[in-house]
Structures are given as structure tokens and as C-alpha cells.
Short mmCIF file of C-alpha atoms in Angstrom, two decimals:
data_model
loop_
_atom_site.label_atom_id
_atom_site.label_comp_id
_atom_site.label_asym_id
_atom_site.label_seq_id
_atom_site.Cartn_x
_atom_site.Cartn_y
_atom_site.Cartn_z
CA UNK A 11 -9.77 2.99 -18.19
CA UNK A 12 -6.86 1.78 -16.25
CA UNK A 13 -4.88 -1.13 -16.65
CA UNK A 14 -1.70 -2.26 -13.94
CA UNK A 15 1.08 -3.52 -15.08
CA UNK A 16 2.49 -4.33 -11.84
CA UNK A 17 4.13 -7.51 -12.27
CA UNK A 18 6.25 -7.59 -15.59
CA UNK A 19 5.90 -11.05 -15.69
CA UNK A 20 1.90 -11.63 -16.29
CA UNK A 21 -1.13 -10.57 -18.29
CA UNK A 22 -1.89 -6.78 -17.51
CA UNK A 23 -5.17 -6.31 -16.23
CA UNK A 24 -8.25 -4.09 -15.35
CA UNK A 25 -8.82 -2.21 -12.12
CA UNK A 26 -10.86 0.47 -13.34
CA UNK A 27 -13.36 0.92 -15.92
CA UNK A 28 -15.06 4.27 -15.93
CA UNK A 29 -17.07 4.78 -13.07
CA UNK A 30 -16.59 1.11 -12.04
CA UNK A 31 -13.97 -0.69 -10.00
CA UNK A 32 -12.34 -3.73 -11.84
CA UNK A 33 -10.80 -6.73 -9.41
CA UNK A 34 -7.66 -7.51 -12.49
CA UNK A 35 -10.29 -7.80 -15.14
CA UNK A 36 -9.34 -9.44 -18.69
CA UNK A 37 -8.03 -6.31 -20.58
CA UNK A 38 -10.56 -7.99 -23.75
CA UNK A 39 -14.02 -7.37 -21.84
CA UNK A 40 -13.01 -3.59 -21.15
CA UNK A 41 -15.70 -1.35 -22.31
CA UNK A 42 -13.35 1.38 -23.95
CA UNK A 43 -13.01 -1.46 -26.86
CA UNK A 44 -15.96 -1.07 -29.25
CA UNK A 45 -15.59 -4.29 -30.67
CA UNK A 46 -13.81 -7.61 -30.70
CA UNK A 47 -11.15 -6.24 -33.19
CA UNK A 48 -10.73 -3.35 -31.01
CA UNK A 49 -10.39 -5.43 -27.86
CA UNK A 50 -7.47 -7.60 -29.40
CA UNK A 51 -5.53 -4.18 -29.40
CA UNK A 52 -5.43 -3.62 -25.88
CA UNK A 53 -3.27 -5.63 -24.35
CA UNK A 54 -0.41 -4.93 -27.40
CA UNK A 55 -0.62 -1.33 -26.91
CA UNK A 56 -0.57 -1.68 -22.69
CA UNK A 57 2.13 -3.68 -23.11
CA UNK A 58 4.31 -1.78 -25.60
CA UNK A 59 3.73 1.19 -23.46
CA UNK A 60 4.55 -0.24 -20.36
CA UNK A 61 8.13 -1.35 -22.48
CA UNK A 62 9.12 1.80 -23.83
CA UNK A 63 7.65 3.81 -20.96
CA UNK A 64 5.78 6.53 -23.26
CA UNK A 65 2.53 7.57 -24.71
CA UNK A 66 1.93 5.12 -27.20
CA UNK A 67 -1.01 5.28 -29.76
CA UNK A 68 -3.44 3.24 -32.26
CA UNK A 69 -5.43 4.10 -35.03
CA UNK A 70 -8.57 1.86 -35.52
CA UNK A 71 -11.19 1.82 -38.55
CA UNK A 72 -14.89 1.80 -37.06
CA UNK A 73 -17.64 0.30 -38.76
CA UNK A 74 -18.61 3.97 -40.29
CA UNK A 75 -15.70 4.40 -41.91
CA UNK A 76 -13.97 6.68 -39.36
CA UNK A 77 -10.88 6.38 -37.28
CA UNK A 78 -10.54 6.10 -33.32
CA UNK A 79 -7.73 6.74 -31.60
CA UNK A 80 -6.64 4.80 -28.78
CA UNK A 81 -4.49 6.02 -26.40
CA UNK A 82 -1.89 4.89 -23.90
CA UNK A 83 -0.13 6.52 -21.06
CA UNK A 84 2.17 5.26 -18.43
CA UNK A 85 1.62 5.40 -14.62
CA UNK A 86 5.37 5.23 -13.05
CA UNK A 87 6.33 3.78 -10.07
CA UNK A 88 8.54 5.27 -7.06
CA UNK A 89 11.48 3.72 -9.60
CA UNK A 90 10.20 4.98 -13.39
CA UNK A 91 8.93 1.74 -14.21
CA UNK A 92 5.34 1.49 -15.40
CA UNK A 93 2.99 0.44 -12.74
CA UNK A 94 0.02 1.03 -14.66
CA UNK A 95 -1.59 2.62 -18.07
CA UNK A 96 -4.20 4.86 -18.85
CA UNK A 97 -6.45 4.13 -21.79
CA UNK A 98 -8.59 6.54 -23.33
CA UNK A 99 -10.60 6.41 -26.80
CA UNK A 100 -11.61 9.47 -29.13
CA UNK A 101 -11.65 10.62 -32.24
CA UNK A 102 -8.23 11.79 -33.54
CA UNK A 103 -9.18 15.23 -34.54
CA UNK A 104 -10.05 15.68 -30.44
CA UNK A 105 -7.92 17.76 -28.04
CA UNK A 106 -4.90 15.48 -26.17
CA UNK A 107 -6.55 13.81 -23.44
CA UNK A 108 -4.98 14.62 -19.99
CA UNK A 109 -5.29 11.24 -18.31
CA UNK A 110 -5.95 11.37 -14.48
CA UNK A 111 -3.16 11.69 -11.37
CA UNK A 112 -2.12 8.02 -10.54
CA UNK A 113 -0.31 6.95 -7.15
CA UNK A 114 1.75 4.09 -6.71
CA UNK A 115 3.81 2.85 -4.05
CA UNK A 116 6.39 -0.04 -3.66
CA UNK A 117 6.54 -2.18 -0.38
CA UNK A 118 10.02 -4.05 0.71
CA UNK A 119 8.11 -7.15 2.54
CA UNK A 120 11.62 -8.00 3.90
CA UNK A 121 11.60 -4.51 5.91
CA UNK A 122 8.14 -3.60 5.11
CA UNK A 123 9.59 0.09 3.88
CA UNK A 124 7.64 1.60 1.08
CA UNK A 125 8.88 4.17 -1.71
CA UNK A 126 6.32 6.11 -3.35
CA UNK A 127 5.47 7.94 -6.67
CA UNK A 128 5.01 11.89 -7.39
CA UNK A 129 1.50 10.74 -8.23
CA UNK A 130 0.95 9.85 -4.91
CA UNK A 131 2.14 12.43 -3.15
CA UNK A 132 0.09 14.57 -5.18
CA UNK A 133 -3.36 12.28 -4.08
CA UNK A 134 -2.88 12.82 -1.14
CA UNK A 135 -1.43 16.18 -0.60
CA UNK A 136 2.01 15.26 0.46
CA UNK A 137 4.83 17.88 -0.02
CA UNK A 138 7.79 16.65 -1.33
CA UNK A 139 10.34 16.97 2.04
CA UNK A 140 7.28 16.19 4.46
CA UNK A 141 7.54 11.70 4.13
CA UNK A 142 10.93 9.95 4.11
CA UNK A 143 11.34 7.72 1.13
CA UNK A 144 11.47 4.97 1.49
CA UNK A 145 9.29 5.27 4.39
CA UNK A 146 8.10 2.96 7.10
CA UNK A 147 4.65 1.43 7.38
CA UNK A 148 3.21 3.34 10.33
CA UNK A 149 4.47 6.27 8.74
CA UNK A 150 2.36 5.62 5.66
CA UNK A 151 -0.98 4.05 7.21
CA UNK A 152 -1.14 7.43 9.49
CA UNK A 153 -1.06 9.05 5.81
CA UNK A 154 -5.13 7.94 5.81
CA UNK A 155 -8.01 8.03 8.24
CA UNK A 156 -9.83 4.78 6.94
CA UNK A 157 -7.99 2.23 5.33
CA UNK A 158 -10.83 -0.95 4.39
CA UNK A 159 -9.79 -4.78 4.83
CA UNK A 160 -6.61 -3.78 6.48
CA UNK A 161 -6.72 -7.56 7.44
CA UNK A 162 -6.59 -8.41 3.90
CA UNK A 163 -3.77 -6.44 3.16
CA UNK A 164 -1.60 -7.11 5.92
CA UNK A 165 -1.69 -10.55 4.86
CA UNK A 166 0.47 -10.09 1.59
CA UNK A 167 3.09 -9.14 4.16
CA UNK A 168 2.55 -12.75 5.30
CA UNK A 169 5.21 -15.00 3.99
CA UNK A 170 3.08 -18.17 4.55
CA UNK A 171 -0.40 -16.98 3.63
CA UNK A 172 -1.14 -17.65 -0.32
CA UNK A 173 -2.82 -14.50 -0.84
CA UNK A 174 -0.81 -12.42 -3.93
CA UNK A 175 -3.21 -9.47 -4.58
CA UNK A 176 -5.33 -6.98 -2.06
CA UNK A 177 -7.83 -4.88 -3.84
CA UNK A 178 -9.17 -2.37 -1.12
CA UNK A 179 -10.29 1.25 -0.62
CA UNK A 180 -9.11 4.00 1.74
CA UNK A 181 -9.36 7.40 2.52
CA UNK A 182 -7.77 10.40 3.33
CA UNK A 183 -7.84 14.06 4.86
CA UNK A 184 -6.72 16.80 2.57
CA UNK A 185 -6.87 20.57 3.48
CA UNK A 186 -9.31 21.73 4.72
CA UNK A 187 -11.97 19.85 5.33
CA UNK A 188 -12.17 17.92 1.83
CA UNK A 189 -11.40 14.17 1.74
CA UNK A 190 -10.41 11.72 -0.83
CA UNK A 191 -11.55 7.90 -1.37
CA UNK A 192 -9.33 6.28 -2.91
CA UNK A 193 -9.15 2.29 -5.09
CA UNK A 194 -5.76 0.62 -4.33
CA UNK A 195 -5.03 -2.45 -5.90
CA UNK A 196 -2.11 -4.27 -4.66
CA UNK A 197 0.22 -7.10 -5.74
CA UNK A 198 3.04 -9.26 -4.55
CA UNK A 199 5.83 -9.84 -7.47
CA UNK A 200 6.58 -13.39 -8.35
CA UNK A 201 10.33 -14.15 -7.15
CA UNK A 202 11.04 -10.89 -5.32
CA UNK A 203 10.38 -9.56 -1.60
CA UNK A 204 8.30 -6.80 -3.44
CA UNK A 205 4.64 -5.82 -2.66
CA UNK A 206 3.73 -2.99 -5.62
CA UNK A 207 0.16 -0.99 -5.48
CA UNK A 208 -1.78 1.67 -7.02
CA UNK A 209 -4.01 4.54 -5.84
CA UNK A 210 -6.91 5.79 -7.95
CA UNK A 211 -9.11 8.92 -6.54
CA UNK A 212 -12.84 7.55 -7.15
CA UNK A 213 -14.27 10.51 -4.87
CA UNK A 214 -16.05 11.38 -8.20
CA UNK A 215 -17.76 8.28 -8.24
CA UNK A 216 -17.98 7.31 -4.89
CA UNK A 217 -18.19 9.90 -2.14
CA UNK A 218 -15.42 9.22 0.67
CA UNK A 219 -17.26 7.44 3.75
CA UNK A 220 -16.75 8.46 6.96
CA UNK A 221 -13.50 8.72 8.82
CA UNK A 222 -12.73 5.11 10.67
CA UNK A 223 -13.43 6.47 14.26
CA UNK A 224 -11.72 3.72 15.73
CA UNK A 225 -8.47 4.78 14.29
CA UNK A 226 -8.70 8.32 15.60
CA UNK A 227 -9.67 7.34 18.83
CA UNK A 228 -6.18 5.20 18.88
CA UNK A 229 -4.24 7.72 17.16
CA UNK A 230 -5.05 10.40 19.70
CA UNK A 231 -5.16 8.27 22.89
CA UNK A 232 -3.34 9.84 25.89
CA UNK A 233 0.01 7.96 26.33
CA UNK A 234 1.45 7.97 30.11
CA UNK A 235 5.13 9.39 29.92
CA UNK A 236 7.89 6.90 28.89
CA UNK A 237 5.30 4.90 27.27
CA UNK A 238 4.66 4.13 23.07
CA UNK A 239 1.33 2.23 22.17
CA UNK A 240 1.44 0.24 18.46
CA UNK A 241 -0.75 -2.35 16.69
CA UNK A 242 0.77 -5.76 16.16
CA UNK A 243 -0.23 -8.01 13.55
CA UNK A 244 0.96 -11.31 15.42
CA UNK A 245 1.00 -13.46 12.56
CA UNK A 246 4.05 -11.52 10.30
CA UNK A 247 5.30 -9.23 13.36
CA UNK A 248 4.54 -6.06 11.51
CA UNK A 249 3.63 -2.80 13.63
CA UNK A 250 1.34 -0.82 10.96
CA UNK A 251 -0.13 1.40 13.87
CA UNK A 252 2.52 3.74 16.03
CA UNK A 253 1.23 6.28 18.94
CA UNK A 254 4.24 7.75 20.73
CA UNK A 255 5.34 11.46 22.03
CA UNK A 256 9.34 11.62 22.58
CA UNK A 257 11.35 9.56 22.91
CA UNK A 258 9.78 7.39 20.91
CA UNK A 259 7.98 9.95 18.43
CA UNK A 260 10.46 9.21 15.88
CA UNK A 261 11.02 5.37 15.98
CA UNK A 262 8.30 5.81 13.25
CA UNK A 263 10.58 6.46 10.82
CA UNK A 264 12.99 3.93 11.40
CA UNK A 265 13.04 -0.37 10.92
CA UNK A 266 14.25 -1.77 14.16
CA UNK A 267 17.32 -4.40 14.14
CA UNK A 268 16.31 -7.85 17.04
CA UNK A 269 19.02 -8.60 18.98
CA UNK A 270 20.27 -11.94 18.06
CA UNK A 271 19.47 -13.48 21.61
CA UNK A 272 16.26 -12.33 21.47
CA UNK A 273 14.49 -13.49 18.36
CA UNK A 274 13.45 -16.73 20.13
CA UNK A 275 11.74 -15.33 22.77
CA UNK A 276 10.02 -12.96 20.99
CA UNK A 277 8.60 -15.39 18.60
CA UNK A 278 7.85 -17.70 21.05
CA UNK A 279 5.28 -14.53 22.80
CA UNK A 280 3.93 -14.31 19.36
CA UNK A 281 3.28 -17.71 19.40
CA UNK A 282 1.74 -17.86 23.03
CA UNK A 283 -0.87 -15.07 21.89
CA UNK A 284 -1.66 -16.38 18.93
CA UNK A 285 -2.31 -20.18 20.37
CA UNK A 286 -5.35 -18.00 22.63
CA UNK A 287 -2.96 -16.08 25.87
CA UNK A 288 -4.85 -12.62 25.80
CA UNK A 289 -1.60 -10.98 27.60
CA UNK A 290 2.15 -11.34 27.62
CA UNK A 291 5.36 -9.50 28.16
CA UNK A 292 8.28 -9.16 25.96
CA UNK A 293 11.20 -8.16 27.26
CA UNK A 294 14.06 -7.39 24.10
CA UNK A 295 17.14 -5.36 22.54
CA UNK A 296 16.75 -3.75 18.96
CA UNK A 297 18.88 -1.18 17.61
CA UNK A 298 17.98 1.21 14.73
CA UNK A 299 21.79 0.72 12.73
CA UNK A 300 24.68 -1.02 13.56
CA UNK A 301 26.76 1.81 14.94
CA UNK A 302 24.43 2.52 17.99
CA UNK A 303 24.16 0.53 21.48
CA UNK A 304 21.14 -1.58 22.01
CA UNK A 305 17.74 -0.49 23.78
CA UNK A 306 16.24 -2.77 26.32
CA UNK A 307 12.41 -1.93 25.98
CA UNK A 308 9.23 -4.01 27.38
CA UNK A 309 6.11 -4.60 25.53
CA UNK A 310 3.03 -6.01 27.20
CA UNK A 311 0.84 -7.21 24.26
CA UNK A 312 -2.80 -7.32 25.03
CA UNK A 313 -4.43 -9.28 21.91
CA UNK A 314 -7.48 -7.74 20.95
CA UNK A 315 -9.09 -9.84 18.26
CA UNK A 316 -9.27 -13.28 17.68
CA UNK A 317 -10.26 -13.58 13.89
CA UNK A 318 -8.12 -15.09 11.51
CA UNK A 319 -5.64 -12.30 11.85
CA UNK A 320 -5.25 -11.85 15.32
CA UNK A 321 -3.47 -8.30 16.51
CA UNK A 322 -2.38 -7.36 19.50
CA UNK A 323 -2.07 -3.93 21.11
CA UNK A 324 1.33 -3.32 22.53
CA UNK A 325 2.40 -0.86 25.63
CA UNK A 326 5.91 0.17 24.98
CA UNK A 327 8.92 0.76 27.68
CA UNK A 328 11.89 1.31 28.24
CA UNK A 329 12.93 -1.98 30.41
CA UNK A 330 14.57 -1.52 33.90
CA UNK A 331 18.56 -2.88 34.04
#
């Protein structure tokens, strides 16, 4: 079983339970506790190893006289505090049990950067010099070739949505031609700009579905030279999809500064498109750090849904003096 632990500040919770995925369950109605006596343990013993950040255990009497051993082991984060806990039961003459590879990533919603775990890397495949951390969101979505709800998710990056937890599935492409699916619970943190997730392989349970063809289609679109394409999600302004050959292959890895004189206009175009105009035209300065000169670029954003999270496809330029 696995319980997060993601926000210091309230009750830990459930997300998986065996073979079945838990939407932050009440740690008490976990099937790993036996009993009512045994379920009053759990949330102590997730808690105290979530404090001291090591494999904790408890010994429990069972109705036959015997003694089960509950066990507790932490799930780090990108910064070495516990995300999460594994919880295992057995008897305690069994072997050490070796609890499962555990992901986690943390999300800056101010710059929408992400810092990730060991664990994930691992999941996915990721050597250790191949994905700046912290890393931008493009970067990471292009990590996975189906990501589920993306909607839903997008919206925690929302300052004025009330959504504060995602619970989702995605997939990825590891060597070869094997594939992971993968849980991913996800949680904003009460009085921070921090967005904190984890990533549980279920391929065992649930076989990966097929790649999102959609996705692949955009991510290998031909691009006409000079040109970057990206997905916009018009309500919070965040690019999560990033198509570009030089010189705009690397912008994925940076956060892009607004000029000052700009900011109105642009959010005024946002505006326009999301009131029901299906195209407009930005026309705008960013920078990537302070010590470098400002780019005038063009973006003509075509929206392409009109749900209740409208995004917009944007055609990238550099703009004419």
C-alpha cells in the first residue's frame, strides 16, 4: 500500500491499495490493516516515518496469538522530504520487504519549473545528465506519450480555479519497445506556490493503453523554417506543449521573462480568445535572464477547443523591426 504525505500540513492518505487505485483514501479503511486495532496504527506509523524520514516499524498481536509486522518506508521528494510511504504487512520472521520504485516531482506554479526525484528518473528511464533540474514543463510532458485529463491537471496551475488535487494516469516509452502506465496523484500545498506529485508504475495491474496519437502527430509535425509551434492553455498562460528545430529548439529549457510593456497586451489576446475570437496575433519582447537583450517574436494563436479549458495552438516568429 501507499500512502502520500504530500502536504505536511493534513491527514496522509491512500492512493494505492494493492492492485487498486485509491483517490486520497482514509488511511483506516486500507486493506493491509486486519482489523480495527490494526487500522488505528496506520496513520501513527506514516506519520512518524514521514518525520524522521526512515524505515519505521510496528509489532501487532493477531487474534492467533502471533505477531505482524508492519512496515514503513519513505518515498523522498526532489528535496529529501517524504512525499509518500510504503506500507507492507508480514510476519516478522519474513525476508525485508523491498518496497517498489516511487517517483515524485515538485512543480514551482509561480514559474511552472519542476524538480524531480531519483525514483523518477528511474520510472521512466531517465539518465541522470539527460533532464535539467529543475526543468521546464514542456520539457517534462514530452517525457510521456499519453498523459490522461491533462485538462484537469493544468488547472492546479490555475491560480483562480479551486481545484487542489489531480489524480490522473500517463504513460511512457522506455527502451525498446516496452512502455510504462503510470498513477500520479498530484497536490497543491496550502500557503506555498508548490504543486507536489507522485508516480506509481501500475503496468502490472493495468497494461499501458495506447500511445495518445494526437500528441505524436503534434510532436512530429513539420515546422516551416524560423517558425516554433506550442500549446497554450489560455486560462493560466502556460505552454505545456513545445515543437521547435533551432533557434528555438532550446527555449524548452528555459522560463521566458514579459517585457514590462507588454504584459497588457498579451493578456488582453488571452482574453479576446478566450471571450470566443478563434485567431489573434501577439506581437511581444521576453528575455530568458536579465543580462541578455530582448527578442521581438509573433505568435498567431489559433484556439482549438472551446471546453472549459480552452487552448490555443500558437505559430511562433521572430517579429520584423
Amino acid at each position: 500500500m501507499v500512502a502520500e504525505t504530500l502536504d505536511y500540513e493534513c491527514t496522509p492518505s491512500v492512493i494505492l491499495d494493492g492492485r487498486y487505485r485509491r483517490h486520497f483514501a482514509n488511511l483506516g479503511r486500507a486493506s493491509i490493516a486486519t482489523s480495527a486495532a490494526h487500522a488505528r496504527h496506520l496513520e501513527p506509523l506514516v506519520r512518524r516515518c514521514a518525520a524522521n524520514g526512515r524505515t519505521e516499524h510496528d509489532l501487532l498481536p493477531l487474534p492467533s496469538g502471533s505477531m505482524l509486522r508492519m512496515t514503513a518506508d519513505p518515498v523522498f521528494g526532489p528535496d529529501q522530504h517524504v512525499f509518500g510511504v510504503n506500507l507492507s504487512a508480514s510476519r516478522p520472521s519474513d525476508a525485508p520487504f523491498h518496497p517498489p520504485t516511487i517517483g515524485a516531482i515538485e512543480w514551482d506554479t509561480a514559474t511552472a519549473r519542476a524538480s524531480v526525484s531519483p525514483g523518477f528518473r528511474a520510472l521512466l528511464g531517465i539518465p541522470e545528465g539527460e533532464l535539467d533540474c529543475p526543468t521546464t514543463f514542456p520539457n517534462l510532458i514530452s517525457r510521456f506519450d499519453r498523459w490522461d485529463d491533462r485538462a484537469g491537471f493544468l488547472a492546479l496551475f490555475d491560480p483562480t480555479h479551486l481545484a487542489t488535487d489531480w489524480i490522473g494516469t500517463a504513460t511512457t516509452s522506455l527502451a525498446g519497445s516496452s512502455r510504462r502506465n503510470l498513477h500520479i496523484v498530484a497536490k497543491k500545498i496550502h500557503g506555498s506556490h508548490t504543486i507536489r506529485a507522485l508516480i506509481c508504475d501500475i503496468s502490472h495491474t493495468d497494461s499501458p493503453p495506447a500511445a495518445d496519437a494526437m500528441s505524436a502527430a503534434l510532436r512530429r509535425a513539420p515546422i516551416a523554417p524560423g517558425h516554433a509551434l506550442g500549446i497554450l492553455d489560455l486560462h493560466n498562460g502556460l505552454i505545456h506543449e513545445w515543437i521547435a528545430d533551432e533557434p528555438f529548439a532550446n527555449w524548452r529549457n528555459g522560463t521566458p521573462q514579459l517585457h514590462p510593456d507588454d504584459i497588457l497586451a498579451v493578456a488582453t489576446t488571452r482574453a479576446h480568445l478566450l471571450s470566443g475570437t478563434s485567431t489573434a496575433t501577439i506581437t511581444a519582447r521576453i528575455r530568458f535572464d536579465r543580462a541578455s537583450k530582448w527578442i521581438p517574436l509573433q505568435a498567431v494563436c489559433t484556439r482549438i477547443t472551446n471546453d472549459d479549458r480552452p487552448q490555443a495552438l500558437i505559430d511562433v516568429t521572430f517579429s520584423r523591426p
